[in-house]
Amino acid sequence: MANLPADIDITIWTKYFIPTCIDILGEHHAPFFPTDADVLKSIAKAFRVCFPGLAHEITIGSMIFKVLSQRCCEWRNKCSATAQDNVTEFLDGTPGLETPEARAEYIEGLGVGSTCDYLYQQITPVRRGCFRSDFVLKTFAFHLNAIEGTIRDSPYPAIGALGIAAIAVFHHLTLFRLDSHSEYRLNVPSSSMKPVRSRSLMAGVTITPSSSLRQAGATHATR
């Protein structure tokens, strides 16, 4: 922060500018590895909105660009950590899933790597609510918290952020599935979830451990 231009208000930078940049990036179709040009475009757009009275030229390699690029990396990493917490909390709190083998069988029943049932709010009697499973929504809620303070009201959906949440869930479910093999054995500590605030997209959605997810594992176990 000390290396930022002296005329930048740190309060605006922290409370509004960073959330606005992440908000814009969350709408990007490829937020995993955005090009420098894409990041620069997002930063420049957010800077004009948050600091309309300043005329800084933001370029790739400038201090503003470097600091925001780091914040965007932290956003993606924390989204992954949130998914890990969600998956760990669910598996730790579900009776019958105490062993790596039981967890691997259960996760296979969620269609990880095949039918992708873990993405759905409901899978029986018909699939319904893609990207609305508890795993995905609770992870996506991290993004909604991260952009609290954004000063833009965009009509575009946060498809990039939702994609990151879904992939992060897939990644950590896969790690737990591999944990049944000793050569891939994990040592993932349990962690408690913090309450999350909802935004308009989450209105009316109850984020609680889903019976549909438990049902998916039970269905697999009885096949």
Coordinates of C-alpha atoms in Angstrom, one line a residue:
M1 CA 0.0 0.0 0.0
A2 CA 2.9 2.4 0.8
N3 CA 4.0 2.3 -2.8
L4 CA 0.7 3.4 -4.2
P5 CA 0.4 7.0 -5.6
A6 CA 0.0 9.5 -2.7
D7 CA -3.3 10.9 -4.0
I8 CA -5.1 7.6 -3.7
D9 CA -7.5 7.4 -0.8
I10 CA -6.7 4.1 0.9
T11 CA -10.2 3.8 2.4
I12 CA -11.8 4.0 -1.1
W13 CA -9.1 1.6 -2.4
T14 CA -9.8 -1.0 0.2
K15 CA -13.6 -0.7 0.7
Y16 CA -14.7 0.0 -2.9
F17 CA -11.9 -0.3 -5.5
I18 CA -10.7 -3.8 -4.7
P19 CA -14.3 -5.2 -4.5
T20 CA -15.2 -3.5 -7.7
C21 CA -12.2 -5.0 -9.5
I22 CA -13.1 -8.5 -8.3
D23 CA -16.7 -7.9 -9.2
I24 CA -15.6 -7.1 -12.8
L25 CA -13.2 -10.0 -13.0
G26 CA -15.9 -12.4 -11.6
E27 CA -17.9 -11.7 -14.8
H28 CA -15.0 -12.7 -17.0
H29 CA -15.4 -15.9 -19.0
A30 CA -11.8 -17.0 -18.2
P31 CA -11.0 -15.8 -14.6
F32 CA -8.6 -18.7 -13.8
F33 CA -5.7 -17.4 -15.9
P34 CA -6.7 -14.0 -17.2
T35 CA -4.3 -12.3 -19.4
D36 CA -2.5 -9.1 -18.3
A37 CA -4.6 -7.2 -20.8
D38 CA -7.8 -8.6 -19.3
V39 CA -6.7 -7.7 -15.8
L40 CA -5.6 -4.2 -17.0
K41 CA -9.0 -3.6 -18.6
S42 CA -10.8 -4.6 -15.4
I43 CA -8.6 -2.4 -13.2
A44 CA -8.9 0.6 -15.6
K45 CA -12.6 0.3 -15.7
A46 CA -12.9 0.1 -11.9
F47 CA -10.4 3.0 -11.4
R48 CA -12.5 5.3 -13.5
V49 CA -15.6 4.5 -11.4
C50 CA -13.9 4.7 -8.0
F51 CA -11.5 7.5 -8.6
P52 CA -13.2 9.8 -11.2
G53 CA -11.1 12.8 -10.2
L54 CA -7.7 11.1 -10.7
A55 CA -6.0 10.8 -14.1
H56 CA -3.4 8.1 -13.4
E57 CA -2.3 6.1 -16.4
I58 CA -2.5 2.4 -15.4
T59 CA -0.1 0.2 -17.3
I60 CA 1.0 -3.4 -17.0
G61 CA 3.8 -3.3 -14.5
S62 CA 2.6 -0.2 -12.7
M63 CA 2.3 -0.4 -8.9
I64 CA -1.5 -0.2 -9.1
F65 CA -1.5 -3.1 -11.6
K66 CA 0.8 -5.2 -9.4
V67 CA -1.1 -4.7 -6.2
L68 CA -4.5 -5.5 -7.8
S69 CA -3.1 -8.5 -9.6
Q70 CA -1.9 -9.9 -6.3
R71 CA -5.4 -9.2 -4.7
C72 CA -7.0 -11.1 -7.6
C73 CA -4.7 -14.1 -7.0
E74 CA -5.6 -14.0 -3.3
W75 CA -9.3 -14.0 -4.3
R76 CA -9.0 -17.1 -6.3
N77 CA -6.9 -18.9 -3.6
K78 CA -9.4 -18.0 -0.9
C79 CA -12.2 -19.3 -3.0
S80 CA -10.4 -22.6 -3.2
A81 CA -9.8 -22.6 0.6
T82 CA -13.5 -21.9 1.2
A83 CA -14.4 -24.9 -1.0
Q84 CA -12.0 -27.1 1.0
D85 CA -13.6 -25.9 4.3
N86 CA -17.1 -26.6 2.9
V87 CA -16.3 -30.1 1.7
T88 CA -14.4 -30.9 4.9
E89 CA -17.2 -29.7 7.2
F90 CA -19.8 -31.7 5.3
L91 CA -17.8 -34.9 5.3
D92 CA -16.8 -34.5 9.0
G93 CA -20.4 -33.9 10.0
T94 CA -22.0 -36.8 8.0
P95 CA -22.4 -40.1 9.9
G96 CA -20.9 -43.0 8.2
L97 CA -18.2 -41.0 6.4
E98 CA -15.5 -41.3 8.9
T99 CA -13.0 -43.4 6.8
P100 CA -11.3 -42.4 3.6
E101 CA -12.8 -45.4 1.9
A102 CA -16.4 -44.5 2.9
R103 CA -15.8 -40.9 1.7
A104 CA -14.4 -42.0 -1.6
E105 CA -17.4 -44.2 -2.3
Y106 CA -19.8 -41.4 -1.3
I107 CA -18.0 -38.9 -3.5
E108 CA -18.1 -41.3 -6.4
G109 CA -21.8 -41.4 -5.9
L110 CA -21.9 -37.7 -6.4
G111 CA -20.7 -38.2 -9.9
V112 CA -17.3 -36.5 -9.5
G113 CA -15.6 -36.9 -12.9
S114 CA -18.7 -38.4 -14.5
T115 CA -22.3 -37.2 -14.1
C116 CA -21.4 -34.2 -11.9
D117 CA -24.4 -34.7 -9.5
Y118 CA -22.5 -32.6 -6.9
L119 CA -23.4 -29.5 -8.9
Y120 CA -27.1 -29.9 -8.7
Q121 CA -29.6 -28.8 -6.0
Q122 CA -31.7 -31.9 -6.7
I123 CA -30.9 -35.1 -8.5
T124 CA -34.0 -37.2 -7.9
P125 CA -36.5 -37.8 -9.3
V126 CA -35.0 -35.4 -11.9
R127 CA -32.0 -33.2 -12.0
R128 CA -32.8 -29.6 -11.1
G129 CA -30.8 -26.5 -10.2
C130 CA -27.4 -26.8 -11.8
F131 CA -24.7 -24.9 -9.9
R132 CA -27.1 -24.6 -7.0
S133 CA -25.9 -27.4 -4.8
D134 CA -24.9 -26.5 -1.2
F135 CA -21.2 -27.1 -2.0
V136 CA -21.2 -24.6 -4.9
L137 CA -23.5 -22.0 -3.3
K138 CA -21.6 -21.9 -0.1
T139 CA -18.3 -21.5 -2.0
F140 CA -19.8 -18.9 -4.3
A141 CA -21.0 -17.0 -1.3
F142 CA -17.4 -16.2 -0.6
H143 CA -17.3 -14.2 -3.8
L144 CA -20.4 -12.3 -2.9
N145 CA -18.7 -11.3 0.4
A146 CA -15.5 -10.4 -1.4
I147 CA -17.4 -7.9 -3.7
E148 CA -19.3 -6.3 -0.9
G149 CA -18.6 -2.6 -1.5
T150 CA -18.6 -2.7 -5.2
I151 CA -20.0 0.5 -6.6
R152 CA -21.3 -0.9 -9.8
D153 CA -24.6 -2.6 -10.5
S154 CA -23.9 -4.8 -13.5
P155 CA -26.6 -6.6 -15.5
Y156 CA -24.1 -9.4 -16.3
P157 CA -23.9 -12.6 -14.3
A158 CA -20.8 -13.6 -12.3
I159 CA -20.2 -16.6 -14.6
G160 CA -16.4 -16.5 -13.9
A161 CA -16.8 -16.5 -10.1
L162 CA -19.4 -19.3 -10.3
G163 CA -17.1 -21.3 -12.5
I164 CA -14.2 -20.9 -10.0
A165 CA -16.5 -22.0 -7.2
A166 CA -17.6 -25.1 -9.1
I167 CA -14.1 -26.1 -10.1
A168 CA -12.8 -25.6 -6.5
V169 CA -15.5 -27.9 -5.2
F170 CA -14.6 -30.5 -7.9
H171 CA -10.9 -30.2 -7.0
H172 CA -11.4 -30.8 -3.2
L173 CA -13.9 -33.6 -3.7
T174 CA -11.4 -35.3 -6.0
L175 CA -8.7 -34.9 -3.4
F176 CA -10.9 -36.6 -0.8
R177 CA -11.7 -39.4 -3.3
L178 CA -8.0 -40.0 -3.9
D179 CA -7.4 -40.1 -0.2
S180 CA -8.7 -43.6 -0.1
H181 CA -5.4 -44.6 -1.8
S182 CA -2.5 -44.4 0.7
E183 CA -0.1 -42.9 -1.9
Y184 CA -2.4 -39.9 -2.1
R185 CA -3.3 -39.7 1.6
L186 CA -4.3 -36.2 2.7
N187 CA -3.9 -34.4 6.0
V188 CA -6.7 -31.8 5.7
P189 CA -7.6 -30.2 9.1
S190 CA -11.3 -29.6 9.9
S191 CA -12.4 -26.0 10.0
S192 CA -15.6 -24.3 10.9
M193 CA -17.6 -22.2 8.5
K194 CA -18.2 -18.5 9.2
P195 CA -21.6 -17.0 8.5
V196 CA -22.0 -15.5 5.1
R197 CA -24.2 -12.6 4.0
S198 CA -26.4 -13.0 1.0
R199 CA -26.8 -10.7 -2.0
S200 CA -29.6 -10.4 -4.5
L201 CA -28.5 -13.5 -6.4
M202 CA -28.7 -15.6 -3.2
A203 CA -32.0 -14.2 -2.0
G204 CA -34.4 -17.0 -1.0
V205 CA -31.7 -19.6 -1.1
T206 CA -31.2 -21.6 2.1
I207 CA -27.6 -22.7 2.5
T208 CA -27.8 -25.7 4.8
P209 CA -26.5 -29.3 4.5
S210 CA -28.5 -30.7 1.7
S211 CA -30.5 -33.9 1.9
S212 CA -30.1 -34.3 -1.9
L213 CA -26.3 -34.7 -1.5
R214 CA -26.8 -37.2 1.3
Q215 CA -29.3 -39.0 -0.9
A216 CA -26.9 -39.1 -3.8
G217 CA -24.4 -41.1 -1.7
A218 CA -27.1 -43.4 -0.3
T219 CA -28.3 -44.1 -3.8
H220 CA -24.8 -45.0 -4.9
A221 CA -24.3 -47.2 -1.9
T222 CA -27.4 -49.3 -2.7
R223 CA -26.6 -49.8 -6.4

